[in-house]
């Protein structure tokens, strides 16, 4: 049985990500990732394959911590995801029954993993670290609605 | 005018009226009017005499109304009246006039019409018309009211008249003219026309007979006069002569008023008077006397019954008569076993049935079953595998299979749901009813609980008993051959599969959702049949699903003791000896004394014995002398004296012979004495005398003769002489026969076969039915030739899987022809899938069979040794893929794939449940589709190839074919797209990519989108071609979500760390 050392996440979150994160604090994660669940494929032009592409915008229409306070959870009922120019998906924020851990390979200095993907490589001192613990997900269960192109 | 309309109800049918009027036209009645007068006068005289003499003639009204009758109406004769007055017709009325027809009241109005209007009734047509016009105005009640009294009064009067007529015959002749008649009083003439009006009121009160009379009266004119007189006429009969408008004089007899006589009186007087005449009338017989007589007879009869009943009643009192339902129930029902301990027969058999049922307990009564420890539970899981899902009870009729099933089911706590021959049993029944019954946790009485909302107490689980399964197939035409059994087997297969999957679930953890339904056999299913070797049951028999329990004949002792018990319960004292004899006689078993080895036709048939026993009991009771002091016993002697002859062969109570069917007959053909018991000749007087008459010599010959006769009877009753002969023909080589060194017997047999063929074709082909009786002769000839006393030790039935030839048994030729048809159909199907050049090459299925199939099969099983690569780490999930490495083998494979492409043959991976336990995975098999290999499979051709090798080869072929098909698809798509490139080099380059792609695809499961179309997953790196298309259709920077409708069938599965790391 191969074992791999798994490190807890670095305690200090990257401040830069934190600061610029527009998400509600509930969804906020140190690295700025959020778990998105939708039933379907996101299609985008192939040219965008290499670079990061902006798929759309997440909007929390009911989220207004100024009015309702931080503890309010009503905003979780409605989340909009504008995809491209013409689609809007309505979803909600849900708490995961089991939180997910996002792990990544830790860069160990001595292992130059040339044979990536090879099963042999695991035993040669790879290590994992937990990047995130995701407790909430944004679930889009319904079919996207068409919206006018003026959204942008 | 309106006066006489009374007679016709509004409902009167004008058509009928017309027809009657036609009648009225026929004779010219005028000329006879004088005679009529004379008659009437005679009547009048007679009546006057009678009156004076005090003779009562009822219904004066009748006579009064005679006056209204017009002469033209005499001949009127309705069909109805016809019947009624049939005797009247016989009267010797010498005159030409139609004998005074008593007319139906209905006719009165057309008849009467001229009387009132009278203007000139010459044209009947006119009258008719006017009647029709008037019909709505007519008054109904009169008619109805009068009709009620109708029948007898009328008739009686007729009789009176008849009598008068008879007497006055001479007189009537004498009187020729009206001139002799008394002068007409002047005043009378005046009354004629207006008479009608006052009469309306009267006529309503007048009963129908009055109308009749009125019709008969010769002169319509005088009628009013008569009527007017009527009230006052206390005077004795004095007729009047009246004149019509045309000046014709008529004699009107005077109505004589009489006091109405009560009906009782009338009857009394008449009955006293002359019996002969009274008999003619309806009520001329003293009804009271009749009633009294009837009563007396009833009493006498009941008294007699009492007397006759007296004795039996007393007996039944002194003997225990069980239940009050004994009248209605037959013994077979009455003494049907109710408890397990009641069952007659081999107890082990019964126990095994019960055990089988009990094995269901963990399924049916999950909680209620006593809680076993875990280990035991586990043991059951394995036991369940062994536990067959269906119980097939088989045995000859009457052994109590049904009873056994019912009793055991009840004992085990089930409610029996029986489906027997009276129910429809088709494939659909299995799919619907049985499936529902068996597949749901069914307790009887579910219906009531849902409907009534109240729970019935102690609902029992259902046990389905399908009775007479062997009759299923032959009976149902619509559902097709073997529909029922096949459906049943499908059901069990489904259950098997599902149960296995459940087992896997529990072991592997992750729930595997079946696409099919989760049918499980949750209730026991018992099939009952007589003949387990019935062709329709073959699949069931050969599959391992059914637990077959042969019900054996019970020991004679048990049956005898049981019967004795029954007899005692029925109040008949009997000896066990007698009962034994009865059983033997019923079954046609030879007694020990007669030393027979032969088996009876219905040995062990308890039901038969019961039926016969009931009959014997009835006979015994009736034969008992009630006077005898000591109760008689049903002794052996009595049985032999009274019953045996009837029960014996040819007797009136003989049980059916032909129950064995063709198989049994064939069996008997090859046995000495045809397997019939030898009867003691000496005891049988009839046969002894017959023998003496025939001059038969030896005992053996007599026995043979008898056996022949009975065998012939069996053949005739079976009605399947063709089949029997065929079976005999196929069976005789395996039988041992004696005294034949030069094959003379087979030679003779062939002669007989030819004879039978000729006969059979004559009978069935050209309907020469008179030859039908001879159809059995060939069978008998076989018997005569081949019967041997040697016991057929090796019963072919006992080892059905010993058959090596593909088609054997009686229906071999049929099976062969079926198979031929099937194969032909397959070839045709294959031909349709052939590529065009091949189709041209092989035009007929025969050609294909000879020239294509063998080579195709050869090509499709290339002699390669594939290497199994990639044995999956997890074993169950990933499939081992085989591949070929050698170049030469690759060529072979390529050729094979080409052959596949050309012929349309595919390999389908399917799961088969292998019987042997060694192969634990059950097994996947690549089936050839269409199954050409079955066409060229010769069982005698040994050298079975290794299954695994074949599997590997086929899997290689299949994967190669997939690649090929993808390539061809791509090519086709390209061709459709317009740029048709025939350039091979480009193709090759493409193929390189495709091969990889296909390899990728093979790993994945074929993905399908919502519409079932195959999604060609394009790997990211290679998807260039497709993306170009995409770009073509959509503008550059477009981003969108393609939503997947429905629910996600994403599966969460555990992954290994390797896989995890690979992804990172």
PDB file of N, CA, C and O in Angstrom, chain A residues 43 143, chain B residues 515 1006-1016 1042-1047 1049:
ATOM      1  N   UNK A  43     -18.776  25.411 -22.621  1.00  0.00           N
ATOM      2  CA  UNK A  43     -18.092  25.408 -23.914  1.00  0.00           C
ATOM      3  C   UNK A  43     -17.424  26.762 -24.114  1.00  0.00           C
ATOM      4  O   UNK A  43     -18.063  27.801 -23.883  1.00  0.00           O
ATOM      5  N   UNK A 143     -31.735  24.516 -15.953  1.00  0.00           N
ATOM      6  CA  UNK A 143     -31.308  24.798 -17.311  1.00  0.00           C
ATOM      7  C   UNK A 143     -31.007  26.291 -17.436  1.00  0.00           C
ATOM      8  O   UNK A 143     -31.710  27.119 -16.870  1.00  0.00           O
TER       9      UNK A 143
ATOM     10  N   UNK B 515     -30.554  -1.597 -14.911  1.00  0.00           N
ATOM     11  CA  UNK B 515     -31.456  -0.879 -15.798  1.00  0.00           C
ATOM     12  C   UNK B 515     -32.787  -1.611 -15.854  1.00  0.00           C
ATOM     13  O   UNK B 515     -33.841  -1.013 -15.939  1.00  0.00           O
ATOM     14  N   UNK B1006     -18.908   3.542 -24.112  1.00  0.00           N
ATOM     15  CA  UNK B1006     -19.445   4.358 -25.177  1.00  0.00           C
ATOM     16  C   UNK B1006     -20.397   5.368 -24.562  1.00  0.00           C
ATOM     17  O   UNK B1006     -21.388   5.011 -23.943  1.00  0.00           O
ATOM     18  N   UNK B1007     -20.090   6.610 -24.758  1.00  0.00           N
ATOM     19  CA  UNK B1007     -20.940   7.627 -24.138  1.00  0.00           C
ATOM     20  C   UNK B1007     -22.084   7.963 -25.059  1.00  0.00           C
ATOM     21  O   UNK B1007     -21.912   8.095 -26.257  1.00  0.00           O
ATOM     22  N   UNK B1008     -23.196   8.124 -24.444  1.00  0.00           N
ATOM     23  CA  UNK B1008     -24.354   8.505 -25.245  1.00  0.00           C
ATOM     24  C   UNK B1008     -24.964   9.743 -24.632  1.00  0.00           C
ATOM     25  O   UNK B1008     -24.984   9.906 -23.418  1.00  0.00           O
ATOM     26  N   UNK B1009     -25.468  10.556 -25.505  1.00  0.00           N
ATOM     27  CA  UNK B1009     -26.105  11.745 -24.966  1.00  0.00           C
ATOM     28  C   UNK B1009     -27.559  11.441 -24.695  1.00  0.00           C
ATOM     29  O   UNK B1009     -28.011  10.292 -24.739  1.00  0.00           O
ATOM     30  N   UNK B1010     -28.274  12.461 -24.435  1.00  0.00           N
ATOM     31  CA  UNK B1010     -29.645  12.279 -24.007  1.00  0.00           C
ATOM     32  C   UNK B1010     -30.482  11.558 -25.045  1.00  0.00           C
ATOM     33  O   UNK B1010     -31.406  10.810 -24.736  1.00  0.00           O
ATOM     34  N   UNK B1011     -30.190  11.791 -26.302  1.00  0.00           N
ATOM     35  CA  UNK B1011     -31.012  11.179 -27.341  1.00  0.00           C
ATOM     36  C   UNK B1011     -30.485   9.824 -27.757  1.00  0.00           C
ATOM     37  O   UNK B1011     -30.938   9.256 -28.731  1.00  0.00           O
ATOM     38  N   UNK B1012     -29.546   9.363 -27.033  1.00  0.00           N
ATOM     39  CA  UNK B1012     -29.035   8.043 -27.363  1.00  0.00           C
ATOM     40  C   UNK B1012     -27.995   8.053 -28.452  1.00  0.00           C
ATOM     41  O   UNK B1012     -27.544   7.016 -28.897  1.00  0.00           O
ATOM     42  N   UNK B1013     -27.625   9.235 -28.876  1.00  0.00           N
ATOM     43  CA  UNK B1013     -26.592   9.267 -29.899  1.00  0.00           C
ATOM     44  C   UNK B1013     -25.239   9.072 -29.238  1.00  0.00           C
ATOM     45  O   UNK B1013     -25.033   9.465 -28.092  1.00  0.00           O
ATOM     46  N   UNK B1014     -24.404   8.489 -29.975  1.00  0.00           N
ATOM     47  CA  UNK B1014     -23.081   8.235 -29.418  1.00  0.00           C
ATOM     48  C   UNK B1014     -22.306   9.540 -29.427  1.00  0.00           C
ATOM     49  O   UNK B1014     -22.220  10.233 -30.440  1.00  0.00           O
ATOM     50  N   UNK B1015     -21.802   9.856 -28.273  1.00  0.00           N
ATOM     51  CA  UNK B1015     -20.971  11.060 -28.207  1.00  0.00           C
ATOM     52  C   UNK B1015     -19.548  10.647 -28.488  1.00  0.00           C
ATOM     53  O   UNK B1015     -18.985   9.808 -27.789  1.00  0.00           O
ATOM     54  N   UNK B1016     -19.029  11.207 -29.495  1.00  0.00           N
ATOM     55  CA  UNK B1016     -17.628  10.924 -29.778  1.00  0.00           C
ATOM     56  C   UNK B1016     -16.806  11.882 -28.942  1.00  0.00           C
ATOM     57  O   UNK B1016     -16.768  13.078 -29.205  1.00  0.00           O
ATOM     58  N   UNK B1042     -23.612  24.164 -22.189  1.00  0.00           N
ATOM     59  CA  UNK B1042     -24.585  23.238 -22.755  1.00  0.00           C
ATOM     60  C   UNK B1042     -25.104  22.376 -21.620  1.00  0.00           C
ATOM     61  O   UNK B1042     -24.357  21.668 -20.948  1.00  0.00           O
ATOM     62  N   UNK B1043     -26.357  22.520 -21.420  1.00  0.00           N
ATOM     63  CA  UNK B1043     -26.956  21.916 -20.238  1.00  0.00           C
ATOM     64  C   UNK B1043     -27.346  20.475 -20.523  1.00  0.00           C
ATOM     65  O   UNK B1043     -27.819  20.157 -21.610  1.00  0.00           O
ATOM     66  N   UNK B1044     -27.113  19.651 -19.584  1.00  0.00           N
ATOM     67  CA  UNK B1044     -27.509  18.248 -19.754  1.00  0.00           C
ATOM     68  C   UNK B1044     -28.791  17.992 -18.996  1.00  0.00           C
ATOM     69  O   UNK B1044     -28.823  18.056 -17.778  1.00  0.00           O
ATOM     70  N   UNK B1045     -29.774  17.731 -19.777  1.00  0.00           N
ATOM     71  CA  UNK B1045     -31.088  17.519 -19.169  1.00  0.00           C
ATOM     72  C   UNK B1045     -31.092  16.202 -18.393  1.00  0.00           C
ATOM     73  O   UNK B1045     -30.256  15.326 -18.602  1.00  0.00           O
ATOM     74  N   UNK B1046     -32.069  16.093 -17.521  1.00  0.00           N
ATOM     75  CA  UNK B1046     -32.206  14.845 -16.785  1.00  0.00           C
ATOM     76  C   UNK B1046     -31.350  14.847 -15.542  1.00  0.00           C
ATOM     77  O   UNK B1046     -30.828  15.877 -15.139  1.00  0.00           O
ATOM     78  N   UNK B1047     -31.241  13.693 -14.977  1.00  0.00           N
ATOM     79  CA  UNK B1047     -30.441  13.620 -13.760  1.00  0.00           C
ATOM     80  C   UNK B1047     -29.065  13.102 -14.108  1.00  0.00           C
ATOM     81  O   UNK B1047     -28.868  12.429 -15.106  1.00  0.00           O
ATOM     82  N   UNK B1049     -26.134  10.837 -14.023  1.00  0.00           N
ATOM     83  CA  UNK B1049     -25.845   9.476 -13.602  1.00  0.00           C
ATOM     84  C   UNK B1049     -24.353   9.318 -13.334  1.00  0.00           C
ATOM     85  O   UNK B1049     -23.742   8.331 -13.674  1.00  0.00           O
TER      86      UNK B1049
END
